[in-house]
Every structure is written in structure tokens, then in C-alpha cells.
Amino acid sequence: MKNQLLALALLAPSLALSSSIEDRVDELEMNALLNTVRFSGEFVTRADHIYDPYITQSKNTIDFSTGSIVDANTVYKGKSFNVHRSLFSLNMTAEISETLTFYGRMTASKLQNNFILLQDAPNQSADQNARTFAGTQIHLERAYFNWKILNSLSLSVGRLPTIEGGPTHIVLGESPRGTYPRLAYASNLDGYALTYSIGGFSIRGLYHPLSAVKANRGSSGYSYQPEWTLAGDRIRTDNELLTFMLEYSSPDLGFTRYFNFASQYFIINKLLVDDFSRDLPNTGASPIPGAVEEVEISSPLSINYISWVNYLEFSDIVGSGASLALTHVSTKSRGNKGSGFMANTAGEEKNGSAILLAAAYKLPLSALKNPIFGVEYLSSDQYYQFFNGLAWDPVGFHSTRGTASHIFWNQPLTTGLKLRVAHMMVDDKYSRGEFSGEPTELTGDAKGTVKTTYAELRLAF
């Protein structure tokens, strides 16, 4: 009995140590799992005071002083108004292994307390869905993985970082945010990218399938099928958008802290678009006199589109705090059938171009936390085409057919928080739009400068 008690006494510390080690291993494994994903984010709120000399709308409106239906252009000509908006983004990075990394970003944006029902956004009533458990709008802005197949070869798959490329970071006073030049892509795109890098050089090819698939929910579940135009032409389910890119970047060339050159060739071939919804004057079916109704119009377009973007950037030139970026865009478009694309008849080929200049200077004023003063300037011709899918800019700066200027002051307030005060002017010489025929020169009341003066608070965390 004595021997058994002695053995138990000797074994107990060993069992306790073993249990402690197992608990510690479990804790380390859990911490490693939690540390796989890192989070960051930003919150932005912005107030714009906009002046538009000639607001064009396709809808009639009511003059409440008389109760009559009038042209909206007459009512709102030469008016200024305010716009308040907020945006929230949550970034995530998961380093799964030394060769495999996942990147994601979820974004929500809204007009503040908006009571008007918008065509593509909820109003204030719909915002309450966040508390009625009916869901809310969260946009998947980025979700892709990078797989380093070889030391010089990598594959990226998913919703790629196609927005907020240079010179966006120069305007914001931050490090580079997007992989591709700002004027190369106009929206978020899914796809596949294969990149070969050696030294500071990179060659990249991208494939974006432009899907046209109808999803039907029947009694037995969902079914997927191709789509046809009203004219009987079948729309390809996966028309390709191809991009080829050559890039060189260097962290230090002696005279500049960071240098970047990118040349990107972007092509869409025979993209078939059909059945535009347009607001037309009421034919009498609507119970409200003077209201409009949405009518489907069969207008199939087969589009060829090519864009060649060259981007050049110098950051912190000779240690002065000055940064400069220059973008040149050449576009070529053709509508093969239907009413044409940026043309009045099918088959017409239109060539356009634009130059975008961005410059910023970080002032050596430590008492003011080294603010940044900068400018943006865009000049483009009649057939320049850039459909901006990002609505953060309320006056369509990068889509201007004419000239546009942007003057800004970025003021750091405290760690992670910046204030930007800016003034933007857009002077369209030609009408906008791609599907409404050839851009025409603006004259009379329609020609004028759209302006916005805004203040923006940007919090990074």
C-alpha cells in the first residue's frame, strides 16, 4: 500500500505537467488560427455643396407652387444643393501559407438619412432592415487569392483589385491602393490574372468573363440558361474581356523614393448588349398625369472596345515631398450592329483620348502634421469613353469630355484621422453617354461648369 501511494505521488506532477503542455499546445494552435486573418478598415464621411448650371433629367416633375407638370431642366436650372454621404470598408488578409494569401474587402456606402427612393439604392425606410433582420446591403468589393506558383510566377483568382489604382493614392495622401491604373478599369471585376515578375518588371495577363446568364427559380429550384435578344440573337454566356499589362516599379531610383510605370491594353470583342430600359413620357396608362413609364426597347448592340492606358508616377522627388503622376488613355470603340456605340450608325469607329495629371506636395510643417496640397487635371476629347461605376465622385470628374480640375488640401488631425477640403470643377464640352449616339457639342444653357466644394473625414483603423 505504501508503494502504491508513493508511485501515485510521483506520477501526479507528471500528469499535471502533461495536461499543462497539452493545454498550451491547444492555445498556441488556436492563436495561430486566429492570427491567420488580419483586419483593417476605413470609414469616410463627406459633405458636398454642388452647383449645376443645367441639370438634365429624362423625367418631368411637378412645380409645387402651381401644381403643373413642367420640364425638370427649367425648374432646376442654375441651382445648388448639398449631398451628405458615408462609406465603410472592412479589409481582411489571410496568410494561409508562404505561397498562398487571401485578400478581401466588404464595403457599404449610403446617402445619409435619405428619404427619396433612388433607382439603385435604398431610402431611409429600407435602411431600417438592419434592425428588422431582413438584411442590409453589403458590397463585395474585393475577394481574391494570390498563389505564388514559382518564385517569379503567381496566379490571382477572384474579385480583383481593379479600382482605386494610381493616382488615387496620391490624391488621398496614402500608399498605393490598387494594382491597376485608375483609368484602366471603371468598376469591380471578377477574373483571373497570371503575373510573371523578375526584378522590378512584371508582365500580367488578365481574363474577365463577362457573363450573360439568366437564372430562373422554378418549382424544382434554380435553373440557368443563356439569354437571347428580342431580335432573336443569342447572347454569349461568357464574352471575354482581356487585359495585358507591362509594369516596372522601383522603391528607389536615387532621384525619387518610388517610381512606377504601367502600360495596360484592354480589349472587349463583340459584346452583345440588348433591351435597354428607358423612361419615356406617359402614354396614358399611368393614373398620374404627366408621369413617366419604363418601356423596354429592343436595341441590340454588338460592341468592340479597346483602351490603352499608360501610367507614370514619381513619388517624393529628390526628397522634396513632391509627387507627380501622369496618365494617358487612348480609346477605340465600334458598334457593329444596332444604333451604334458612341455613333449614330452601326460600324462607325471612334477614337478618343484623355490626359490625367495629378500632383501633390507634402508641406514640411510639423506643427500642422505635414499636410498635403495637390491638384488633379483632366483633359479629354469628344470620343473619350470612361463609364465610371464608382459614385463617390458626384460630378463625374474622370468621365469628363472636356476639362476638369480638382484642388485639395489633406490635413492630418490625429493618428488615423484626416480631413480633406477640396474644390472640383467639371467643364463638359461634349455630351456624355455611350448608348445615345454620337457625343454632341454642348451649347447654350447646356454648356456650363459643374462645381462641388466638399469636406471629407477619412478614418483608417
Coordinates of N, CA and C in Angstrom, one line a residue, residues 25 45 62 73 96 99 134 183 191 198 215 222 256 267 278 299 310 321 326 346 362 366 389 397 412 433 436 442 445:
V25 N -0.3 23.7 -26.0 CA -0.3 23.4 -27.4 C -1.6 23.8 -28.1
T45 N -16.7 60.0 -44.3 CA -17.9 60.7 -44.4 C -17.6 62.0 -45.1
I62 N -43.1 68.1 -60.9 CA -44.2 68.9 -60.5 C -43.7 70.2 -59.9
N73 N -35.6 70.5 -66.3 CA -34.4 71.4 -66.6 C -34.8 72.8 -66.3
I96 N -2.3 32.2 -45.6 CA -2.6 30.8 -45.4 C -1.3 30.0 -45.4
T99 N 3.1 30.7 -49.7 CA 2.8 30.9 -51.1 C 1.4 31.2 -51.4
A134 N -34.1 41.7 -41.9 CA -34.5 41.5 -43.3 C -33.3 41.6 -44.2
L183 N -7.6 54.8 -64.5 CA -8.4 55.0 -65.7 C -8.4 53.7 -66.6
G191 N -12.2 37.8 -62.1 CA -11.4 37.2 -63.2 C -10.2 36.5 -62.7
I198 N 10.2 39.7 -62.6 CA 11.6 39.5 -62.4 C 12.2 40.9 -62.2
A215 N -31.0 33.4 -64.6 CA -31.3 32.5 -63.5 C -32.8 32.5 -63.3
Y222 N -33.5 26.3 -58.8 CA -32.9 27.3 -59.8 C -32.4 26.5 -61.1
T256 N 14.0 59.7 -56.9 CA 12.7 59.5 -56.4 C 12.5 58.4 -55.5
I267 N -9.2 45.0 -74.0 CA -10.0 44.8 -75.2 C -11.3 44.0 -74.9
R278 N -35.8 52.4 -70.7 CA -35.7 53.8 -70.7 C -37.0 54.4 -70.2
S299 N -32.9 47.2 -78.6 CA -31.8 47.9 -79.3 C -30.5 47.1 -79.1
N310 N -1.5 54.3 -70.3 CA -0.1 54.4 -69.9 C 0.0 55.3 -68.6
G321 N 9.3 66.0 -51.1 CA 7.9 65.8 -50.7 C 6.9 66.0 -51.8
L326 N 1.2 60.9 -64.2 CA 0.7 61.3 -65.5 C 0.1 60.0 -66.1
A346 N -24.4 52.1 -87.2 CA -23.5 50.9 -86.9 C -22.3 50.9 -87.7
K362 N 3.8 67.5 -50.0 CA 3.7 67.3 -48.6 C 4.5 68.5 -47.9
S366 N 5.7 70.6 -39.4 CA 5.5 69.6 -38.4 C 4.4 70.1 -37.4
G389 N -18.1 53.5 -62.7 CA -19.0 52.7 -61.9 C -19.0 53.1 -60.5
F397 N -15.9 63.4 -62.5 CA -14.7 64.0 -62.8 C -13.9 63.3 -63.9
P412 N -3.9 66.0 -41.8 CA -3.9 65.0 -40.7 C -4.4 65.7 -39.4
G433 N -22.4 59.9 -72.2 CA -23.2 58.8 -72.6 C -22.5 58.0 -73.7
S436 N -26.3 56.6 -76.5 CA -27.3 57.6 -77.0 C -26.8 58.2 -78.3
L442 N -21.9 70.7 -76.7 CA -22.8 71.4 -75.8 C -22.8 72.9 -76.1
D445 N -27.6 76.9 -72.7 CA -27.7 76.7 -71.3 C -27.1 75.3 -70.9

